[in-house]
Tab-separated table of N, CA and C in Angstrom:
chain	number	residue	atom	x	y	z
M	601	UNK	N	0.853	-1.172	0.000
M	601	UNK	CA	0.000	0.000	0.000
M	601	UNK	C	0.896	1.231	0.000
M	602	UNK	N	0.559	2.066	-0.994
M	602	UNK	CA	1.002	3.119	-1.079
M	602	UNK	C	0.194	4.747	-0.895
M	603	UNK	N	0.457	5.456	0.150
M	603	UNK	CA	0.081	7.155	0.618
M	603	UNK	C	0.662	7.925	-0.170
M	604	UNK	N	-0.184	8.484	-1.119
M	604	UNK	CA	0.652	9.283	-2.466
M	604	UNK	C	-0.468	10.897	-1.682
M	605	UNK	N	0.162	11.619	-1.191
M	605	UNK	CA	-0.532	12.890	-1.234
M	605	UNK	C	0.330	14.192	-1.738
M	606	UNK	N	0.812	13.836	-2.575
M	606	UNK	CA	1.840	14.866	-3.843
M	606	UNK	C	0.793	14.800	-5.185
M	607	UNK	N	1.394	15.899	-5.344
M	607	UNK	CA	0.493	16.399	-6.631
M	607	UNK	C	1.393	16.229	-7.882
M	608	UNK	N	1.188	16.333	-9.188
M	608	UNK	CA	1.543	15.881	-10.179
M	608	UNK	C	3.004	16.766	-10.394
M	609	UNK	N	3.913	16.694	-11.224
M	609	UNK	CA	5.130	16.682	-11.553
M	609	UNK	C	4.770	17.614	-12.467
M	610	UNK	N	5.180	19.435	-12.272
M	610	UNK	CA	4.712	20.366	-13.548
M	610	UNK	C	6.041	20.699	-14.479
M	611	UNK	N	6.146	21.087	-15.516
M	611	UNK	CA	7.044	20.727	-16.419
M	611	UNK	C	6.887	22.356	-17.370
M	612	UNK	N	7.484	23.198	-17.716
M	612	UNK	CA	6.390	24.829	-18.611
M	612	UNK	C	7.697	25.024	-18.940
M	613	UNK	N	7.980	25.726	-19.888
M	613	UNK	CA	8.706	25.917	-21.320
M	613	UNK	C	8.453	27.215	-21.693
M	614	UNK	N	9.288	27.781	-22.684
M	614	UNK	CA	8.511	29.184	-23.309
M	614	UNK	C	8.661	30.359	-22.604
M	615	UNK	N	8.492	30.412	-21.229
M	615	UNK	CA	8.631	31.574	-20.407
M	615	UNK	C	9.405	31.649	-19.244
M	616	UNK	N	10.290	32.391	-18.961
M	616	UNK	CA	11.196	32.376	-17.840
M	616	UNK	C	10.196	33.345	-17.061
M	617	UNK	N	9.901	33.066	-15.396
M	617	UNK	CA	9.372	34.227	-14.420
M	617	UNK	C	10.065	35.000	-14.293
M	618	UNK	N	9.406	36.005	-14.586
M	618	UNK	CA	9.825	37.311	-14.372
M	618	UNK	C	10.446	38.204	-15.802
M	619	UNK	N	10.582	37.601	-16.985
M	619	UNK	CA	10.846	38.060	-18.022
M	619	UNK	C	9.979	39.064	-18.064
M	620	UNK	N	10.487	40.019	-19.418
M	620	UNK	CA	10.166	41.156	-19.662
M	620	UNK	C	9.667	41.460	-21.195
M	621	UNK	N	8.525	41.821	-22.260
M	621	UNK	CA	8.077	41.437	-23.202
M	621	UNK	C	7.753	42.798	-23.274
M	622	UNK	N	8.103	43.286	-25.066
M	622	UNK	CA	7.790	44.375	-25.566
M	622	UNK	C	6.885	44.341	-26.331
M	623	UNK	N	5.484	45.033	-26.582
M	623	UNK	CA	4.176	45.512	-27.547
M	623	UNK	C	4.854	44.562	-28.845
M	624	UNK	N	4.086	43.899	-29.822
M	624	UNK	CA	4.229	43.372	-30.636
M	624	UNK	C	4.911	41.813	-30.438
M	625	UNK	N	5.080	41.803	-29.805
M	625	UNK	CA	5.619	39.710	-29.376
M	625	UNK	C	5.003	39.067	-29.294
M	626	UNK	N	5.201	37.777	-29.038
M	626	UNK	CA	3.982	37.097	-28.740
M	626	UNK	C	4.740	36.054	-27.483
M	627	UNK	N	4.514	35.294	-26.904
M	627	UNK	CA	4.736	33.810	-25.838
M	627	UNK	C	4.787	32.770	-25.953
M	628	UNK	N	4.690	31.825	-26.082
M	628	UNK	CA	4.487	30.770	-26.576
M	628	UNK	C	5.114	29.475	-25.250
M	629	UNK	N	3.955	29.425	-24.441
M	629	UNK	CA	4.132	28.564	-22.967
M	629	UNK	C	3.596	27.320	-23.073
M	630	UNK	N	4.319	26.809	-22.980
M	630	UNK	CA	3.728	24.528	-22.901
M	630	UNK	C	4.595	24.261	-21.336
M	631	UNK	N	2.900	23.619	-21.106
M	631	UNK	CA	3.364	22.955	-19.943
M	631	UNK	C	2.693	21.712	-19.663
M	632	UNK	N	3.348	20.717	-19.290
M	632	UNK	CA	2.881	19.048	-18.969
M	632	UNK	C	2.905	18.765	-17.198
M	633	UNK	N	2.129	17.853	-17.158
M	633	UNK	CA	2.252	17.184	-15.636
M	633	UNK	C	2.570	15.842	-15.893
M	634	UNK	N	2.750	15.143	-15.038
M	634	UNK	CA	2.703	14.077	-15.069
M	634	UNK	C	2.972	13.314	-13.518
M	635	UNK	N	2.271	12.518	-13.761
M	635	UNK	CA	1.873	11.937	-11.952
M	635	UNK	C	1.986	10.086	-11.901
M	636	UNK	N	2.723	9.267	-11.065
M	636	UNK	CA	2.602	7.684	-10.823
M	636	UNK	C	1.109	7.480	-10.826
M	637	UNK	N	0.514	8.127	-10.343
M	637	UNK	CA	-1.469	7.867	-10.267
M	637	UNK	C	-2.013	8.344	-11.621
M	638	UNK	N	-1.333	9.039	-12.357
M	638	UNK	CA	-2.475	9.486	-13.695
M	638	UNK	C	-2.457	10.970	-13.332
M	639	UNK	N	-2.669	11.478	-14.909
M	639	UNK	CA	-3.064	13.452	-14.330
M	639	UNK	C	-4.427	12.691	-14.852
M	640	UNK	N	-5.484	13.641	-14.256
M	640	UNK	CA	-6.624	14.016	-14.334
M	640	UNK	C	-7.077	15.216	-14.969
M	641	UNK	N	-5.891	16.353	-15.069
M	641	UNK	CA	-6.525	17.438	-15.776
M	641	UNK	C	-4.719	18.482	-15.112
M	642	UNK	N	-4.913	19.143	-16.540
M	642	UNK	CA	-3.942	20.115	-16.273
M	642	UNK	C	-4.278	21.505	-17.141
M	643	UNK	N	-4.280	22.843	-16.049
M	643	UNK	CA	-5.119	24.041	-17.576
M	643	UNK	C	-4.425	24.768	-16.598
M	644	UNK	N	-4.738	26.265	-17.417
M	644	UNK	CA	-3.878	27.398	-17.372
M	644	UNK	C	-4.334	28.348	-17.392
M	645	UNK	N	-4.428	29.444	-16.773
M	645	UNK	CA	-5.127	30.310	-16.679
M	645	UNK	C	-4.252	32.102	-16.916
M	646	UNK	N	-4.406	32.843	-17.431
M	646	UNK	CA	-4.291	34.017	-17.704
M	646	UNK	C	-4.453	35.323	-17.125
M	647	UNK	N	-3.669	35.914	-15.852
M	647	UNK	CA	-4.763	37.103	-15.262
M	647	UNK	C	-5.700	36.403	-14.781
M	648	UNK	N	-6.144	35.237	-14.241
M	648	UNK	CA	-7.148	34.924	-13.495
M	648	UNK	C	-8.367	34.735	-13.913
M	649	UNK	N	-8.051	35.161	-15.859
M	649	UNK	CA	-9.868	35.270	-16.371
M	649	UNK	C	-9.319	34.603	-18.061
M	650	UNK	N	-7.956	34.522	-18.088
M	650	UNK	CA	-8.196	33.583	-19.522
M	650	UNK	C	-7.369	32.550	-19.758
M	651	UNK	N	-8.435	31.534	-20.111
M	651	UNK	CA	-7.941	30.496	-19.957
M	651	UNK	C	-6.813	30.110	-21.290
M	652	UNK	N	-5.813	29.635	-20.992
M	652	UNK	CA	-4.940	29.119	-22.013
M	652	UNK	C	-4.423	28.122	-22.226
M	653	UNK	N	-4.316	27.436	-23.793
M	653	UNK	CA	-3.380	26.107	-23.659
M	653	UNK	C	-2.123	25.893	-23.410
M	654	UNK	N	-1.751	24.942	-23.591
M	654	UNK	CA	-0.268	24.434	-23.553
M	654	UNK	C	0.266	24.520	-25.031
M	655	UNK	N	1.029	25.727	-25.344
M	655	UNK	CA	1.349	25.467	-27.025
M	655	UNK	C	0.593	26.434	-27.931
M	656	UNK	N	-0.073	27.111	-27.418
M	656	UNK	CA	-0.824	28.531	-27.887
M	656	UNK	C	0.405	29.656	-27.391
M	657	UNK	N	-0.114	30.594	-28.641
M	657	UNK	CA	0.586	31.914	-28.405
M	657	UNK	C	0.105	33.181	-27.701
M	658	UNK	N	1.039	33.519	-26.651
M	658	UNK	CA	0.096	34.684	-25.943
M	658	UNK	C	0.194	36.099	-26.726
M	659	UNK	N	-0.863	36.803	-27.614
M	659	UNK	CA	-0.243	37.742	-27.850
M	659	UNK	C	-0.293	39.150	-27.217
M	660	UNK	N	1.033	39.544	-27.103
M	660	UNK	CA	1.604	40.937	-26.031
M	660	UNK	C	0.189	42.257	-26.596
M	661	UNK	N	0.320	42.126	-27.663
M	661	UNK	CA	-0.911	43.165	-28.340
M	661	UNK	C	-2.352	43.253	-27.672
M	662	UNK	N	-2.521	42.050	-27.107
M	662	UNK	CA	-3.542	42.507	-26.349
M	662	UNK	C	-3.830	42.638	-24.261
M	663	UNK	N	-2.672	42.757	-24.189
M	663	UNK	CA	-2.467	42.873	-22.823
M	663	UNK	C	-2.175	44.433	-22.564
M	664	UNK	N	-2.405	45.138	-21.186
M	664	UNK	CA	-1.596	46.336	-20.999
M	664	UNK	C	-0.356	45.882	-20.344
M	665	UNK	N	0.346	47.152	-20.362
M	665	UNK	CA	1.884	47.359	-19.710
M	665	UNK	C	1.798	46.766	-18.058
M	666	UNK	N	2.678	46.362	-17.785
M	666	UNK	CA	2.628	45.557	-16.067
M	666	UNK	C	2.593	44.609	-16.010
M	667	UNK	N	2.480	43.828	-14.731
M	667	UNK	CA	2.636	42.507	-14.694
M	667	UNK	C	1.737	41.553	-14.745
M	668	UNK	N	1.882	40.181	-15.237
M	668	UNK	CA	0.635	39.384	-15.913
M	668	UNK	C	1.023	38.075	-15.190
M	669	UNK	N	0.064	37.056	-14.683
M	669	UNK	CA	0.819	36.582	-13.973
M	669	UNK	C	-0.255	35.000	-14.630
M	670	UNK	N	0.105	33.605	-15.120
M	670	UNK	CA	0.144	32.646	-15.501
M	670	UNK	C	-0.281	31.578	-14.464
M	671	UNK	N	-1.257	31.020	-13.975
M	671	UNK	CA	-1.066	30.178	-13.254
M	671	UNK	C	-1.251	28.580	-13.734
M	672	UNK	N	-0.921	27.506	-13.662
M	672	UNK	CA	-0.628	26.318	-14.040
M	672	UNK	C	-1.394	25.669	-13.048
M	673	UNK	N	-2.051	24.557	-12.887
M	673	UNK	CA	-2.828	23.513	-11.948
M	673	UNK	C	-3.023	22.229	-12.631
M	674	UNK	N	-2.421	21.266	-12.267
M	674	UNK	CA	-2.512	20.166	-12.777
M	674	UNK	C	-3.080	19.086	-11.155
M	675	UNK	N	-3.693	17.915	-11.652
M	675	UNK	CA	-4.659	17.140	-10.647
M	675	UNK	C	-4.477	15.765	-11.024
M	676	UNK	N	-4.156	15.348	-10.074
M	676	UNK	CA	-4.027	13.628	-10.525
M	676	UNK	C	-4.943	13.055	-10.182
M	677	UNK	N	-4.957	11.700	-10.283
M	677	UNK	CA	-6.402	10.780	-10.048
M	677	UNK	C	-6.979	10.585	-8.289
M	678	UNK	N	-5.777	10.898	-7.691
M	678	UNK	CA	-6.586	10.435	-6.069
M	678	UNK	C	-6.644	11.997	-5.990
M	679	UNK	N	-6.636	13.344	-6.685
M	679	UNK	CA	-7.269	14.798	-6.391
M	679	UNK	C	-5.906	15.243	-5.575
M	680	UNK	N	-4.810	14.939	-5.423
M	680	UNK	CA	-3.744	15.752	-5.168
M	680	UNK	C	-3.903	17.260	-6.229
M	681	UNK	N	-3.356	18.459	-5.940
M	681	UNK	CA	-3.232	19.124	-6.709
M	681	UNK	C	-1.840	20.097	-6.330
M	682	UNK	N	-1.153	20.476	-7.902
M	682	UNK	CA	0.147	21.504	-7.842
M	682	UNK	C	-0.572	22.533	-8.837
M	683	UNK	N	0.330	23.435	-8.099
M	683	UNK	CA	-0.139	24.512	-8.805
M	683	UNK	C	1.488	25.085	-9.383
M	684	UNK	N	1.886	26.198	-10.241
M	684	UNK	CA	2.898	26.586	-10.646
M	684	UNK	C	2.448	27.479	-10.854
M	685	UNK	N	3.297	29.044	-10.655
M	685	UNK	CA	2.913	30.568	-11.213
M	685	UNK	C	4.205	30.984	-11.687
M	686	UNK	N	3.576	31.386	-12.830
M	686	UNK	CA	4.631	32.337	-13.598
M	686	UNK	C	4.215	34.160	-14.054
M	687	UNK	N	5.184	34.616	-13.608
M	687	UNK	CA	4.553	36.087	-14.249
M	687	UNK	C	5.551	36.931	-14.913
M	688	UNK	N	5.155	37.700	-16.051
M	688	UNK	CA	5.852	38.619	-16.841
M	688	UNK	C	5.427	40.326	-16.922
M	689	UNK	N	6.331	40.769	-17.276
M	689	UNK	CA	5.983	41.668	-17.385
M	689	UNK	C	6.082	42.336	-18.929
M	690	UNK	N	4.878	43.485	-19.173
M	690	UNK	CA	4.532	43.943	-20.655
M	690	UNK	C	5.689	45.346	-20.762
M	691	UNK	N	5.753	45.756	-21.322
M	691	UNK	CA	6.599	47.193	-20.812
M	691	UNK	C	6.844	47.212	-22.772
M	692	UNK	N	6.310	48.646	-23.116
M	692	UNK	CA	6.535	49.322	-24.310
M	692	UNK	C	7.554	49.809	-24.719
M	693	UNK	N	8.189	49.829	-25.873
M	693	UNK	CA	9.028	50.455	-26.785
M	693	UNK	C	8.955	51.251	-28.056
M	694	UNK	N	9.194	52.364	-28.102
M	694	UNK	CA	8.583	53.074	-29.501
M	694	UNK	C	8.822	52.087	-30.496
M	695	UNK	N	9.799	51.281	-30.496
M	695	UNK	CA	9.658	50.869	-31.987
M	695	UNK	C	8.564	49.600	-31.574
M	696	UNK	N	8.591	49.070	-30.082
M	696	UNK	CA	7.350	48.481	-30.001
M	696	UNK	C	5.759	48.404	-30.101
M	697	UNK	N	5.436	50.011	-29.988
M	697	UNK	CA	4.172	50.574	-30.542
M	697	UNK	C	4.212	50.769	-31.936
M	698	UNK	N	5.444	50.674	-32.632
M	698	UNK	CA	5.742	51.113	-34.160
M	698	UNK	C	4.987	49.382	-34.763
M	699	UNK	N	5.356	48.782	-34.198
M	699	UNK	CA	4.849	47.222	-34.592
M	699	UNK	C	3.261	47.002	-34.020
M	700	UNK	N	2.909	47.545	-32.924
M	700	UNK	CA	1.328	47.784	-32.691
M	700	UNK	C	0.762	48.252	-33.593
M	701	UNK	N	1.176	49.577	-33.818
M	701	UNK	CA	0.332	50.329	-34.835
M	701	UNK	C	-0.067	49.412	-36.488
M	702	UNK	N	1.151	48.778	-36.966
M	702	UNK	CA	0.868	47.892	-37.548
M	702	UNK	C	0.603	46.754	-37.492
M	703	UNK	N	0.454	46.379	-36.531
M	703	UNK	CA	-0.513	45.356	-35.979
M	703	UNK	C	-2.128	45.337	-35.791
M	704	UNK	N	-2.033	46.701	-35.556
M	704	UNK	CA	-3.563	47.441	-35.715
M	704	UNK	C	-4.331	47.526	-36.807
M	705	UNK	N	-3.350	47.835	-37.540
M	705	UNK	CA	-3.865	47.826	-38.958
M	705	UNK	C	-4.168	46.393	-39.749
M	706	UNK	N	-3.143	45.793	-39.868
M	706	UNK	CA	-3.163	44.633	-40.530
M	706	UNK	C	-4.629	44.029	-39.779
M	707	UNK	N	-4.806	44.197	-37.827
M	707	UNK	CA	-5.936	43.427	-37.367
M	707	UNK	C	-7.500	44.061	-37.921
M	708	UNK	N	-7.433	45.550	-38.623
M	708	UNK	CA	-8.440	46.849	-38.842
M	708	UNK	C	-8.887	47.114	-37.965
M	709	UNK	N	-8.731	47.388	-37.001
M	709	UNK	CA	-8.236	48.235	-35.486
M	709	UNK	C	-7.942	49.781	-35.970
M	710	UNK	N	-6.918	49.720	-36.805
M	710	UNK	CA	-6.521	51.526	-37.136
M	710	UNK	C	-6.567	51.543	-38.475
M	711	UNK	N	-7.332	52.977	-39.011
M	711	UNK	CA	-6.949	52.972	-40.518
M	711	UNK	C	-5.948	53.389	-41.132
M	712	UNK	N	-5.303	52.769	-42.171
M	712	UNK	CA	-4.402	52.264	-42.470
M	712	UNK	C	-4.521	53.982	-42.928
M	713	UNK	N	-5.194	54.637	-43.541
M	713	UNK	CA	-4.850	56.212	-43.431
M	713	UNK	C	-4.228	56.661	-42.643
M	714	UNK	N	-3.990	56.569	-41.521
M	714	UNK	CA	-3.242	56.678	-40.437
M	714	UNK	C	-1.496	56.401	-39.641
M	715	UNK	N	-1.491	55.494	-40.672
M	715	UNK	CA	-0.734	54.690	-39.911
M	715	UNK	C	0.797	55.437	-39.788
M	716	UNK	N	0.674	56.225	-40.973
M	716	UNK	CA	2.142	56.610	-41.227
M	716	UNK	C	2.300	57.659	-40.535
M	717	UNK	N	1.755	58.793	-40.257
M	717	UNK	CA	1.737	60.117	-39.396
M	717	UNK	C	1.726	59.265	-37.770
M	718	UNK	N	1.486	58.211	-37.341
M	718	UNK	CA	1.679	57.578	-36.417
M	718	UNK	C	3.100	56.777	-35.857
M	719	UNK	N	3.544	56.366	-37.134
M	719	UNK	CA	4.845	55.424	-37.002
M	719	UNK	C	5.930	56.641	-37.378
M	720	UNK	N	5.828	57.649	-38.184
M	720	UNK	CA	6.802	58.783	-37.652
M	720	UNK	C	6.741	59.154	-36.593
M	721	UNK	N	5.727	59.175	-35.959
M	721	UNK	CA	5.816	59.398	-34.187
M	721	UNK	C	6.937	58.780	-33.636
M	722	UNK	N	6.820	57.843	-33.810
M	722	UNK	CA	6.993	56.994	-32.710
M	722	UNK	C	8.361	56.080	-32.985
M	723	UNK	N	8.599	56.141	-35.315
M	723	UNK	CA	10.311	56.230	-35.040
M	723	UNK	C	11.252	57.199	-34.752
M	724	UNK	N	10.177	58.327	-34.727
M	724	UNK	CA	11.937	59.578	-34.311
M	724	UNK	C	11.750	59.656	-33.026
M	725	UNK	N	10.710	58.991	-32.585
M	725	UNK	CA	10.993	58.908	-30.784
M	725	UNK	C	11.779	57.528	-30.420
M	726	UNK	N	11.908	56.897	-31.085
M	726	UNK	CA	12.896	55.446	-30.851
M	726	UNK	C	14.428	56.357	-30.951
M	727	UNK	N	14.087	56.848	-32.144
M	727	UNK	CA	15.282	57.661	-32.602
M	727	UNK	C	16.590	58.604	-31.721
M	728	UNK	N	15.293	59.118	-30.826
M	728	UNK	CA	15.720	59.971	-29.816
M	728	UNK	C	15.741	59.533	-28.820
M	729	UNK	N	15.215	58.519	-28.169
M	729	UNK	CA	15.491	57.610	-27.359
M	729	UNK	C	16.673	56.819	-27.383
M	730	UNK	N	17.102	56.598	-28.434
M	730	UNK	CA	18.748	56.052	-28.855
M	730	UNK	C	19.497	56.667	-28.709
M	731	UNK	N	19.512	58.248	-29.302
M	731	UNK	CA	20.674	58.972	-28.868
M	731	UNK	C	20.669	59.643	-27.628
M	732	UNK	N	19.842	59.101	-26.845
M	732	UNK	CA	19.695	60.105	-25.312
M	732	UNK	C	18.957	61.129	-24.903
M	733	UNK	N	18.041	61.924	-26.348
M	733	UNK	CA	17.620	63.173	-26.728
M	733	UNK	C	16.057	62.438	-25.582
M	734	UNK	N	15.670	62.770	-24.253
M	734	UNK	CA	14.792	62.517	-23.538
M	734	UNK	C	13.414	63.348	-23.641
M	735	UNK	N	14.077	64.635	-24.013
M	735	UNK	CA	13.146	65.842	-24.346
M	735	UNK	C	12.426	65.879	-25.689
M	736	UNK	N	13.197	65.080	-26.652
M	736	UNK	CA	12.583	65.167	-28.015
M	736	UNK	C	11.678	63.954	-27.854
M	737	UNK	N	11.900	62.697	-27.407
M	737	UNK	CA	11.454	61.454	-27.408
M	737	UNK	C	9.794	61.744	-26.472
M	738	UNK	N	9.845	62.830	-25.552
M	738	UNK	CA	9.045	62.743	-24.889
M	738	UNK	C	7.899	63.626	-25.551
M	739	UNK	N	8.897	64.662	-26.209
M	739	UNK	CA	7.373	65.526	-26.992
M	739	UNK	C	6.449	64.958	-27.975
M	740	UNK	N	8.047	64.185	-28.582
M	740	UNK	CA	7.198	62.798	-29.948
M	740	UNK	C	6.331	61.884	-29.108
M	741	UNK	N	6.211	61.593	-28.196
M	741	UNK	CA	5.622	60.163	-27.444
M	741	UNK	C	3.997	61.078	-26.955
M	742	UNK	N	4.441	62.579	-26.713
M	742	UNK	CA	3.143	62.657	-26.054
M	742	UNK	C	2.499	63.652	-27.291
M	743	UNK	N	2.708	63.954	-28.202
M	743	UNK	CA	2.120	63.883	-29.833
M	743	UNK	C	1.426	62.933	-30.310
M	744	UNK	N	1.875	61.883	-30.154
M	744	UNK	CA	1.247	60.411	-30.709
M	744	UNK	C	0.179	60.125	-29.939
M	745	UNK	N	0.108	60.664	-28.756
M	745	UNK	CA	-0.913	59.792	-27.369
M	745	UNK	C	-1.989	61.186	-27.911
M	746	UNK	N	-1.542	62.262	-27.936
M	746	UNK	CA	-2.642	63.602	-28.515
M	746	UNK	C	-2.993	62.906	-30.066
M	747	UNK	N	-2.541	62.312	-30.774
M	747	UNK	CA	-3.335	61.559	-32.239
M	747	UNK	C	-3.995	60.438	-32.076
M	748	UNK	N	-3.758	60.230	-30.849
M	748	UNK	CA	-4.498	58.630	-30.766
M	748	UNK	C	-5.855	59.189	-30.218
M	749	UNK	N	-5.534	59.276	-28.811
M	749	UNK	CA	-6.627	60.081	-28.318
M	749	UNK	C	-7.794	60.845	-29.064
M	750	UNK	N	-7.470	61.156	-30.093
M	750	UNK	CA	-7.838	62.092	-31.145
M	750	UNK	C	-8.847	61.670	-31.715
M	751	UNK	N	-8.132	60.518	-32.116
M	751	UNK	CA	-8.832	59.284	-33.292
M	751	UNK	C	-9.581	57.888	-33.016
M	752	UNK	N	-9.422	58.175	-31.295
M	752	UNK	CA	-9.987	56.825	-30.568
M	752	UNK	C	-11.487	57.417	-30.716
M	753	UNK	N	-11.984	55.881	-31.239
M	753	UNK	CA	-13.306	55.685	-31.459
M	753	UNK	C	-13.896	55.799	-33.160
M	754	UNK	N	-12.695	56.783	-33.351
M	754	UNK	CA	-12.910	57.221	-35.343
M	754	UNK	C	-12.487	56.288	-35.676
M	755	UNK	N	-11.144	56.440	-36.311
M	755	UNK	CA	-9.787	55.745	-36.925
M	755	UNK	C	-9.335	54.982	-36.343
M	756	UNK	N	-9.374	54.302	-35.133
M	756	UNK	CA	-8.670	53.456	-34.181
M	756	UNK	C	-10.026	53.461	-32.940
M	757	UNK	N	-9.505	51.714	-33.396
M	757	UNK	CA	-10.927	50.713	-32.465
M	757	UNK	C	-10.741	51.460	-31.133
M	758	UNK	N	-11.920	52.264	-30.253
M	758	UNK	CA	-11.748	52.471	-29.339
M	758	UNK	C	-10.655	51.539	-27.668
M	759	UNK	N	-11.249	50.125	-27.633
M	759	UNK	CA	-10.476	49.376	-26.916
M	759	UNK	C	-8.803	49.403	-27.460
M	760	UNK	N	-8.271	49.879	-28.996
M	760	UNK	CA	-6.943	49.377	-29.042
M	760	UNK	C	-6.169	50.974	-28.488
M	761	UNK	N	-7.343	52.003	-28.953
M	761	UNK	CA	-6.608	52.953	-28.404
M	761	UNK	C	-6.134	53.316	-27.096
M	762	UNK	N	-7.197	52.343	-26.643
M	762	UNK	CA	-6.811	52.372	-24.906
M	762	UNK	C	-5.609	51.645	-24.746
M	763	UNK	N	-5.629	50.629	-25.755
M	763	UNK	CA	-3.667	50.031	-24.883
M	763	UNK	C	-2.961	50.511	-25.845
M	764	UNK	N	-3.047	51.238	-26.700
M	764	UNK	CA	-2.344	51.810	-27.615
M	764	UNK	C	-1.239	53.281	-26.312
M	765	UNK	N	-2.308	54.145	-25.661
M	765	UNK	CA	-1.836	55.000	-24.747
M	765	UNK	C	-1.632	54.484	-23.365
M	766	UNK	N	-2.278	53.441	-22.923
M	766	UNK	CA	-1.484	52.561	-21.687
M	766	UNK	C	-0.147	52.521	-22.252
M	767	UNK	N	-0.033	51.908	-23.293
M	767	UNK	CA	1.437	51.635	-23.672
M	767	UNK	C	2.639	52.836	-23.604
M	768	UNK	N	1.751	53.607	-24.475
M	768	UNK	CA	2.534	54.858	-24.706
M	768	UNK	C	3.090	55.435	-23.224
M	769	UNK	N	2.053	55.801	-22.649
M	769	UNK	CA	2.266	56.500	-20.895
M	769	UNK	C	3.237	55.638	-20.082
M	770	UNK	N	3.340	53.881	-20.344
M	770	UNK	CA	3.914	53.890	-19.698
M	770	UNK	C	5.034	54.387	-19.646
M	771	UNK	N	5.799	53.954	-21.335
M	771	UNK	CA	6.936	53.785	-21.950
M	771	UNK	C	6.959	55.959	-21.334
M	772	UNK	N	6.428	56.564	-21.217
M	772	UNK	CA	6.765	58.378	-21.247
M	772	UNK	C	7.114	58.152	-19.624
M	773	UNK	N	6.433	57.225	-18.845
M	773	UNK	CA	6.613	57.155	-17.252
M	773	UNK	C	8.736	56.608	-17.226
M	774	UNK	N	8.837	55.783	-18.406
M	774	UNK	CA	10.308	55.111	-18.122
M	774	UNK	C	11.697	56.372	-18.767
M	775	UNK	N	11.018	56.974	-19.548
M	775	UNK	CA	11.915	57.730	-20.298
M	775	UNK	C	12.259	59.408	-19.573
């Protein structure tokens, strides 16, 4: 006779805790259990409200800036249970909103009328962000958040404009 009150053996790939992910990426997390009694069930959850597989891509485009946190639960046959948490963090880059914006578009989120008076934003603020120029990067960054703002609800899906300037504010909070 054997007293097994351990929970299954968790196994996740794809994401190191505590990594750091810029606007336009995506994730890509697999995780297995495996237990001497059998798994019974192993799922994943998102922020607490979405559920995800093992081997699906998370994409950064639709999350805001901050930390996101992964939880893992796998269950074997006599109802032991492990749990595993992983969390990352989102954090923007002009040339990372430069890949939103076209991400927006390609999803028709933003009109593609748009796109270019937007991505000059936001490469001469990469631009200036490279050479140190904090003052130029910041007037370009908060130009772009005054065009978005602008156009949220017109030209740009109201919800993307909202993480469109989450993003932006944060990335103006780091610079």
């Amino acid at each position: 006779v054997r007293l097994d009150r351990s929970g299954p053996a968790l196994t996740t790939s794809g994401l190191t805790s505590g990594s750091t992910y810029d606007v336009g990426q995506s994730i890509v997390v697999t995780f297995s259990a495996t237990d001497a009694d059998g798994v019974t069930a192993t799922t994943a959850t998102l922020d607490q409200v979405r559920a995800i597989l093992s081997g699906t891509a998370i994409n950064i485009d639709a999350l805001a800036s901050g930390t996101h946190t992964i939880v893992i639960t796998a269950t074997d046959q006599l109802g032991n249970v492990t749990n595993t948490t992983l969390t990352f963090v989102v954090r923007a880059s002009a040339a990372g909103l430069a890949r939103a914006v076209d991400d927006g578009v390609a999803r028709g989120l933003i009109d593609p009328g748009i796109q270019s008076n937007l991505q000059t934003k936001l490469l001469a603020a990469q631009a200036a962000i490279d050479r140190g120029d904090r003052g130029s990067a910041q007037n370009l960054l908060n130009t772009f958040t005054n065009n978005v703002s602008a156009q949220a609800g017109k030209r740009i899906d109201l919800a993307y404009a909202a993480l469109l300037l989450n993003w932006a504010n944060d990335l103006l909070a780091r610079i």
